[in-house]
mmCIF file of C-alpha atoms in Angstrom:
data_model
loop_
_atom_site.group_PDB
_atom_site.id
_atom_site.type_symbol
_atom_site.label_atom_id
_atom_site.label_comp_id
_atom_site.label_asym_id
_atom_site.label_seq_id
_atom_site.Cartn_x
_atom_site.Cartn_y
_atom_site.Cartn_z
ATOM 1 C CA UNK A 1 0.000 0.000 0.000
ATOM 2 C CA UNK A 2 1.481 3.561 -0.707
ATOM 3 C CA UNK A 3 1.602 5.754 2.091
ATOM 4 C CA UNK A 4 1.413 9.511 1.666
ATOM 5 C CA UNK A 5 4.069 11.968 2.737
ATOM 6 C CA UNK A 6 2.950 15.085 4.112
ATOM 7 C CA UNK A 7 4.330 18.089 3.738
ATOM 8 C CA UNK A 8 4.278 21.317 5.723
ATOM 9 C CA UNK A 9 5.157 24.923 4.720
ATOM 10 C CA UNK A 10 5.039 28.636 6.193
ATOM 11 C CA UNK A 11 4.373 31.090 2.985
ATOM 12 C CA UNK A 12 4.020 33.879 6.167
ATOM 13 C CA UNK A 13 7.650 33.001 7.523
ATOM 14 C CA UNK A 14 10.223 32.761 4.562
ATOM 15 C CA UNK A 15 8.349 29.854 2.456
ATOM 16 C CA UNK A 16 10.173 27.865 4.841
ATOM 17 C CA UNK A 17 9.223 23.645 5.176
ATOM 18 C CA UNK A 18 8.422 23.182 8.556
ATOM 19 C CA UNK A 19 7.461 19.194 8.275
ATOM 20 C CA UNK A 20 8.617 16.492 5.936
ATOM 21 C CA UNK A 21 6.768 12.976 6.938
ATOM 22 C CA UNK A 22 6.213 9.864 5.647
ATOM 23 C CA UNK A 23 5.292 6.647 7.874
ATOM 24 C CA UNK A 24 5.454 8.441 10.965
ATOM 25 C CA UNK A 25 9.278 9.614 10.186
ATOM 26 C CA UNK A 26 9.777 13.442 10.652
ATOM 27 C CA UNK A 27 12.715 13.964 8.451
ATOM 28 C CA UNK A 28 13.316 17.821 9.427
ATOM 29 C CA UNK A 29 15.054 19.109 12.380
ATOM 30 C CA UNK A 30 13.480 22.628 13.735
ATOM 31 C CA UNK A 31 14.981 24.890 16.194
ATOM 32 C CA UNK A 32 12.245 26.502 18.695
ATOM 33 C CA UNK A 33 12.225 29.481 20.045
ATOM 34 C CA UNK A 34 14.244 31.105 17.355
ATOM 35 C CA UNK A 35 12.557 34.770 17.168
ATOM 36 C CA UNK A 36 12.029 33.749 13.611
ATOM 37 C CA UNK A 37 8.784 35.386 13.475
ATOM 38 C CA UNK A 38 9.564 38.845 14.005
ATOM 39 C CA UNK A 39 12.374 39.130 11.030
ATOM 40 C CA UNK A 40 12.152 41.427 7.742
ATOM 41 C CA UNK A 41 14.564 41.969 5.164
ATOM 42 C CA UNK A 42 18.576 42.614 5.790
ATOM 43 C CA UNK A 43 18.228 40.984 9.289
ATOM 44 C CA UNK A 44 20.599 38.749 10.250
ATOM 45 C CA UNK A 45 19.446 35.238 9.560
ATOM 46 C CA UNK A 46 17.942 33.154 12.194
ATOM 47 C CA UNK A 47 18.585 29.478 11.801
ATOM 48 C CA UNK A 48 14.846 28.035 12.848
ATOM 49 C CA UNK A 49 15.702 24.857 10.930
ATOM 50 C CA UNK A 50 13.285 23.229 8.376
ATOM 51 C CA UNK A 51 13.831 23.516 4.761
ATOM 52 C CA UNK A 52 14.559 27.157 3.635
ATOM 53 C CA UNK A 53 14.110 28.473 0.015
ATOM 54 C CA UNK A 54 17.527 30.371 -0.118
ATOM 55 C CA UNK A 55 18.132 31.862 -3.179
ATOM 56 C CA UNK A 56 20.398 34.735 -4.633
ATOM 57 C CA UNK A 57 23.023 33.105 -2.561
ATOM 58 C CA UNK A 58 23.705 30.805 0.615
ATOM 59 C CA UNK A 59 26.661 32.577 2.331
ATOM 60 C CA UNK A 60 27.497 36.136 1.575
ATOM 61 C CA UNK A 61 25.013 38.653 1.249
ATOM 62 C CA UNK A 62 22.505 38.740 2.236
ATOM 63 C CA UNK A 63 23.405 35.423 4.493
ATOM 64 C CA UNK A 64 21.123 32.732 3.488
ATOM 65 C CA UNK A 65 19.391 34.485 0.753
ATOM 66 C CA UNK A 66 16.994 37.085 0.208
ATOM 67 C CA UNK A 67 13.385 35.113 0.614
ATOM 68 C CA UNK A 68 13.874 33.667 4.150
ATOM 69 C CA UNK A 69 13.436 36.496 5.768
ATOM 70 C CA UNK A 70 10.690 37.765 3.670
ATOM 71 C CA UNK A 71 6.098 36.714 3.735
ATOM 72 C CA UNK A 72 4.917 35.070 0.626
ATOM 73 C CA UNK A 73 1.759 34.614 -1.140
ATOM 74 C CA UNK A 74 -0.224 31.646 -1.506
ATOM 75 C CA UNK A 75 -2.709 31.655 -4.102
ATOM 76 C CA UNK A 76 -4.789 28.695 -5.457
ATOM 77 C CA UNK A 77 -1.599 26.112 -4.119
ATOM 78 C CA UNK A 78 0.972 27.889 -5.339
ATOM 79 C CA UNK A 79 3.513 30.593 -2.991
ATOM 80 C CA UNK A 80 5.346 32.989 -4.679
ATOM 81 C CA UNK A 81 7.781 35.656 -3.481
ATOM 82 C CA UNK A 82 9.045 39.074 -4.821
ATOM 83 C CA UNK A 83 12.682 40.592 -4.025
ATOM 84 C CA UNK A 84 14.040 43.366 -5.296
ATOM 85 C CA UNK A 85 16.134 41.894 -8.444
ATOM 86 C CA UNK A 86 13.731 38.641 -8.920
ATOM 87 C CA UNK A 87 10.457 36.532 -8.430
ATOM 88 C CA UNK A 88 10.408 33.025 -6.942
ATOM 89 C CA UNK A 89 7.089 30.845 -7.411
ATOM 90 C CA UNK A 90 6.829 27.150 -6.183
ATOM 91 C CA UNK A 91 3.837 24.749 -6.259
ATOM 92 C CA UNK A 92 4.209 21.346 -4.646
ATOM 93 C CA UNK A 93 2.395 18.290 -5.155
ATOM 94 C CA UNK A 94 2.261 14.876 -3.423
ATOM 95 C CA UNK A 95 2.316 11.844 -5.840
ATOM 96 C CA UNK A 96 2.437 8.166 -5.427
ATOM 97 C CA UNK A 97 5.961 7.871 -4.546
ATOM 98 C CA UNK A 98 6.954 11.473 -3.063
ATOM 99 C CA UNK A 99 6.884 15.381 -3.002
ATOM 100 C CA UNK A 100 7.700 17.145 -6.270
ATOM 101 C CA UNK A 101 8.075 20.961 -6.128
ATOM 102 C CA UNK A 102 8.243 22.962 -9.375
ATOM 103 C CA UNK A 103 9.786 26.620 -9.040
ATOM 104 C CA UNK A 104 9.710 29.624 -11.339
ATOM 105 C CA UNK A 105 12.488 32.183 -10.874
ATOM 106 C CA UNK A 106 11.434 35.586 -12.898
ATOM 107 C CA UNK A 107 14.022 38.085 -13.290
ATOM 108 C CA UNK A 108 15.486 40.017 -16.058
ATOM 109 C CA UNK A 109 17.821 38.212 -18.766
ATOM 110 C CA UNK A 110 21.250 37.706 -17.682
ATOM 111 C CA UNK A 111 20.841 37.823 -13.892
ATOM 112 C CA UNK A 112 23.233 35.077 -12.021
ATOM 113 C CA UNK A 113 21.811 33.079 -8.694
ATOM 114 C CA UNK A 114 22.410 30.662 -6.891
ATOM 115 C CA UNK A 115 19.408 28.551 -5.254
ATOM 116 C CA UNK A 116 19.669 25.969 -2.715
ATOM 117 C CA UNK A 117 17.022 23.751 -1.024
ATOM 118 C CA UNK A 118 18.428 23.936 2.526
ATOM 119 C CA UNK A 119 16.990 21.044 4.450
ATOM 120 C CA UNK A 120 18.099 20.495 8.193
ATOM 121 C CA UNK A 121 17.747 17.024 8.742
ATOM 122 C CA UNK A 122 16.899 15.329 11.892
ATOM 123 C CA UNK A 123 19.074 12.517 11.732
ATOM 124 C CA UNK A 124 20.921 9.986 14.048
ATOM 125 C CA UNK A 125 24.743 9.180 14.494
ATOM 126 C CA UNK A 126 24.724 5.795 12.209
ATOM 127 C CA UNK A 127 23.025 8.251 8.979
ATOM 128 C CA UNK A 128 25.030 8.333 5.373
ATOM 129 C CA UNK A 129 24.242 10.239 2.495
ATOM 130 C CA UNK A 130 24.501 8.053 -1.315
ATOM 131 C CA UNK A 131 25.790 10.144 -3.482
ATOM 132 C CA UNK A 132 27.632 8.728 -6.765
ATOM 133 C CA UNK A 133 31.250 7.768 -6.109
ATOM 134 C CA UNK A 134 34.104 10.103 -7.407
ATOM 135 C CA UNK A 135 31.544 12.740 -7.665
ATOM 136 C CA UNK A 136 33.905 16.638 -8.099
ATOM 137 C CA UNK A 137 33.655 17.639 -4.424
ATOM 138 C CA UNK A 138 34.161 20.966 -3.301
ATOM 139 C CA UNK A 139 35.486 21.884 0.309
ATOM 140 C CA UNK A 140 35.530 25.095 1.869
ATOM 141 C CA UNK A 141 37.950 26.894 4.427
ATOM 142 C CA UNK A 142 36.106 25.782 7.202
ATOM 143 C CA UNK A 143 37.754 22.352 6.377
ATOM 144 C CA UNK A 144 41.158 23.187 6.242
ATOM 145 C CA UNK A 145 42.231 21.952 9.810
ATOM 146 C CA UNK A 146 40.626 18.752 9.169
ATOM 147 C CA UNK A 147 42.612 17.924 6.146
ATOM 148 C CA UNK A 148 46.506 17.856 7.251
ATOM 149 C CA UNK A 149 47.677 19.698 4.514
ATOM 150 C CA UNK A 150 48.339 23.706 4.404
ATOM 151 C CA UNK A 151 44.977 25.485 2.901
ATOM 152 C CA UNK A 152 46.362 26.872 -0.848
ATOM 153 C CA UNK A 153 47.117 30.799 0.021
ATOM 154 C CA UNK A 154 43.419 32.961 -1.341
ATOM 155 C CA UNK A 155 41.699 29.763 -2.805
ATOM 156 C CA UNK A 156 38.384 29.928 -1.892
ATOM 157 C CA UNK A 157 37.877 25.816 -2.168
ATOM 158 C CA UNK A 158 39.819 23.117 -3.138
ATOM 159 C CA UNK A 159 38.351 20.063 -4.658
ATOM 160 C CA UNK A 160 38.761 16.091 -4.106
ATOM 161 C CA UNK A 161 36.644 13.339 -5.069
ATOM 162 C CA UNK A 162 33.417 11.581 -3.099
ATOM 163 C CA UNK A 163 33.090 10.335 -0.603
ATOM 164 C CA UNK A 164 36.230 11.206 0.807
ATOM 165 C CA UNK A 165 37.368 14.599 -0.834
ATOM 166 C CA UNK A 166 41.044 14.708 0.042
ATOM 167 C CA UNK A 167 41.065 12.208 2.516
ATOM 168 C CA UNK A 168 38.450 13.876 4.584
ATOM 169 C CA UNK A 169 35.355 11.291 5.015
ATOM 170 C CA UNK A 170 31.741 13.002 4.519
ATOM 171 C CA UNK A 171 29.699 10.350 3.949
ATOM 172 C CA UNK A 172 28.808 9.656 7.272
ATOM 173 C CA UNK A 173 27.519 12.006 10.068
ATOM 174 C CA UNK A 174 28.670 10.043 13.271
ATOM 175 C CA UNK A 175 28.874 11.484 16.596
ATOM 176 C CA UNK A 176 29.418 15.398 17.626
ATOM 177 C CA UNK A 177 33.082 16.301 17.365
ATOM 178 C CA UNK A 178 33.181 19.923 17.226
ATOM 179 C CA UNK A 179 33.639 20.087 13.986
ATOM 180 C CA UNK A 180 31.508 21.644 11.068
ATOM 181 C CA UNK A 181 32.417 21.504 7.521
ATOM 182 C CA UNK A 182 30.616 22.354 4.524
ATOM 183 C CA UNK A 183 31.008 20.382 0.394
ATOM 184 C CA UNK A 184 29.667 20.924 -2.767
ATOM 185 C CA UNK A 185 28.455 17.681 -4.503
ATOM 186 C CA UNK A 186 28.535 17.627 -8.344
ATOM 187 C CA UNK A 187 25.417 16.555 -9.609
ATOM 188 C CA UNK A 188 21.927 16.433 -9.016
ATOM 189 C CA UNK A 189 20.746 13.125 -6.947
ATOM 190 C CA UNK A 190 21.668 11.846 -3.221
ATOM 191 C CA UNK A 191 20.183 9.329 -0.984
ATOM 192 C CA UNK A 192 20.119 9.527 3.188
ATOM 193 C CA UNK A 193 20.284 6.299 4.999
ATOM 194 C CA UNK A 194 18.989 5.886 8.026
ATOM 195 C CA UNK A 195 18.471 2.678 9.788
ATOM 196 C CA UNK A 196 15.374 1.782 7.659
ATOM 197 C CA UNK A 197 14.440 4.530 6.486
ATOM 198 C CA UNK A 198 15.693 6.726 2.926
ATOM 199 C CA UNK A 199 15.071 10.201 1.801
ATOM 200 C CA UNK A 200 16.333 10.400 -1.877
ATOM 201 C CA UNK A 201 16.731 14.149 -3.589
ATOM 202 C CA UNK A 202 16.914 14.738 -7.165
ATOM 203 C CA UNK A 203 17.118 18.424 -8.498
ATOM 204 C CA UNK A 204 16.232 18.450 -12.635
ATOM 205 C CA UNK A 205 17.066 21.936 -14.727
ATOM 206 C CA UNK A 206 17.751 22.384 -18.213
ATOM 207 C CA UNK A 207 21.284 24.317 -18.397
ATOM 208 C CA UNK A 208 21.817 25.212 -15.509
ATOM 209 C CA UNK A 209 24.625 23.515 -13.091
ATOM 210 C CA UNK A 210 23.321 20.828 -10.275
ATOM 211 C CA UNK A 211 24.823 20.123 -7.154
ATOM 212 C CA UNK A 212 23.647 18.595 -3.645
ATOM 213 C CA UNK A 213 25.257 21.041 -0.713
ATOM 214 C CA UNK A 214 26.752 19.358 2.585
ATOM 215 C CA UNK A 215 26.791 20.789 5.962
ATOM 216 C CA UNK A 216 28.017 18.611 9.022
ATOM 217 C CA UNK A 217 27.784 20.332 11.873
ATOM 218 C CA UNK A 218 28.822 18.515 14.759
ATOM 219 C CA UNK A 219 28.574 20.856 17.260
ATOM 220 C CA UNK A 220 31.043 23.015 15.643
ATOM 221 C CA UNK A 221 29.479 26.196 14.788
ATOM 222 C CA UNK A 222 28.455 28.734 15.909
ATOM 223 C CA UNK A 223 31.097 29.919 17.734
ATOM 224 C CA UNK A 224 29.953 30.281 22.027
ATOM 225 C CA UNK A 225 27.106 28.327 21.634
ATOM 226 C CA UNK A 226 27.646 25.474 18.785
ATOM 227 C CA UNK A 227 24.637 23.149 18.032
ATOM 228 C CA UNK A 228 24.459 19.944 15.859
ATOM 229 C CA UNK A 229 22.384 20.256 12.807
ATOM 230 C CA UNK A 230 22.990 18.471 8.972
ATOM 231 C CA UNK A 231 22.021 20.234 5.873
ATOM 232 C CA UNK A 232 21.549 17.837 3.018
ATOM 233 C CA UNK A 233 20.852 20.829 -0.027
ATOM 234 C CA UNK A 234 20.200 20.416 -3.292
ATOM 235 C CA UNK A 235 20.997 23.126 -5.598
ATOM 236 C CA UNK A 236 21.175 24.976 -8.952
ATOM 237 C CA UNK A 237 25.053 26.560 -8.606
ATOM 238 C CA UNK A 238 28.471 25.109 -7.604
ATOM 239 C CA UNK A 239 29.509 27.359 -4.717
ATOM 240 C CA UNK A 240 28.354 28.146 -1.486
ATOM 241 C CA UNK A 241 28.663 31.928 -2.094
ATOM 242 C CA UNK A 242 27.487 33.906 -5.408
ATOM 243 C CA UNK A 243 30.158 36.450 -5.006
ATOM 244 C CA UNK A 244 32.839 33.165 -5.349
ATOM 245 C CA UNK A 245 30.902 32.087 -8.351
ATOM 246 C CA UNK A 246 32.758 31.488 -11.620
ATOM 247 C CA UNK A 247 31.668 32.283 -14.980
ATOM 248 C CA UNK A 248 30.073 27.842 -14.566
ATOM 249 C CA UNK A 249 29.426 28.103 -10.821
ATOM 250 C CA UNK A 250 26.190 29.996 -10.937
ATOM 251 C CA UNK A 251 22.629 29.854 -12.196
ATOM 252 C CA UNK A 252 21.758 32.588 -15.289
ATOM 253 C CA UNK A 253 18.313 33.384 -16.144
ATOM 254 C CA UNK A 254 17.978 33.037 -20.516
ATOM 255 C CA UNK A 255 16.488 35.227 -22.640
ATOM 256 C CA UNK A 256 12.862 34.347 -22.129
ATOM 257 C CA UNK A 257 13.603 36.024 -18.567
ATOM 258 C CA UNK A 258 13.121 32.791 -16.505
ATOM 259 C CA UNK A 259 14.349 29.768 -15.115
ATOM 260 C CA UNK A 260 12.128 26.659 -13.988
ATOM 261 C CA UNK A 261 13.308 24.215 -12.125
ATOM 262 C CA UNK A 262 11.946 20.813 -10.375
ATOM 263 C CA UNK A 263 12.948 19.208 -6.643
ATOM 264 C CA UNK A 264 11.747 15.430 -6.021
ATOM 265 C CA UNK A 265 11.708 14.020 -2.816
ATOM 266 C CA UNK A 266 11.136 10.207 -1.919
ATOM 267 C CA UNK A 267 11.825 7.160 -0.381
ATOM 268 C CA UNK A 268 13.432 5.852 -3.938
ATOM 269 C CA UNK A 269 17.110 5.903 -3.644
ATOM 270 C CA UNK A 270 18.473 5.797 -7.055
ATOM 271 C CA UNK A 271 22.447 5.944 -6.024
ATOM 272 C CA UNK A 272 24.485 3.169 -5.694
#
């Protein structure tokens, strides 16, 4: 028999996914007591876990994007929100096997993003994530003292192959350390393993470059008062921050002045 996942969202809040469940599994991790509520535009972000929509950018500026911190609209199924360079619309569906969410992104020809479904996962020590071996995997500075090696002078990643990018093993979550560390996946699928259960992402776009985001926080960040919380993120971009972005590392909006795009979530893991 196929049982139904259920969904939750908060159009008022950010657009943020508050709930992700299927057969009595709640997949995201929430924060409570955040102050999330009482944000607006060019505040600092507040981490209230959940699945956020961010989009121009994940680091830089504005930190975590420019839609988290902003209400959207829901009208007839579908929320929608309006920023000052661009226009973000998702509708999402439950089918037989999952939760597909189509997105619109309106802006005018030209303009470079980066968009990342950022989905705190509440997960236990003995979780992996599937992604396809020897995937291009991007580290970040953060990761330099847990690689042994001197941190090339200005480079703002280095790159190794998955699951263990320069000898540093991200495939599984494990216990907190103190450590956080953040990767760029190349490609568009991954699978979590937990114990039983899976939660398989895929993220499909025409032209534009696919990636699944990793942040392991084991009670590494933030500084004074660290917490543990894994992002598992798919995304349209290669990097982390737009300002980093390459001429290939970023999302650009065509001609017709928009880019769709579609995320699946399910219980199908298609990686080996």
């Amino acid at each position: 028999m196929t049982v139904p996942w259920d969904v939750v969202t908060d159009p008022a809040h950010g657009g943020r996914w508050t709930s992700l469940r299927h057969r009595g599994r709640e997949w995201l991790w929430r924060r409570e007591h955040t102050g999330r509520h009482g944000v607006a535009p060019g505040d600092a972000f507040v981490d209230a876990g959940g699945l956020e929509e961010c989009v121009p950018t994940v680091r830089g500026t504005p930190d975590h994007g420019d839609a988290w911190s902003r209400p959207w609209t829901r009208v007839a199924g579908r929320d929608s929100v309006r920023c000052d360079r661009f226009a973000l619309g998702r509708t999402l569906r439950a089918t037989a096997d999952g939760v597909e969410a189509d997105y619109v992104l309106t802006a005018e020809p030209g303009y470079r993003f980066l968009w990342a479904a950022h989905a705190l996962l509440d997960l236990s020590e003995r979780a992996a994530l599937k992604a396809p071996d020897g995937a291009r995997t991007r580290l970040f500075p953060e990761a330099a003292r847990l690689l042994g090696r001197p941190w090339p002078v200005g480079a703002p990643w280095v790159e190794g192959s998955w699951p263990t990018p320069l000898g540093l093993r991200l495939d599984r979550f494990g216990a907190d350390d103190g450590t956080a560390v953040g990767a760029v996946v190349a490609g568009g699928r991954c699978c979590v393993h937990d114990g039983p259960d899976r939660l398989a992402f895929a993220v499909e776009a025409d032209g534009q470059p696919l990636s699944i985001a990793v942040w392991r926080n084991l009670g590494g960040y933030p500084d004074g008062r660290p917490y543990r919380s894994i992002g598992v993120e798919p995304m349209l971009g290669r990097v982390f921050d737009l300002g980093e972005a390459g001429p290939e590392d970023a999302a650009r909006v065509p001609a017709s002045g928009e880019v769709r795009w579609r995320l699946t979530l399910s219980a199908e893991c298609r990686c080996p």
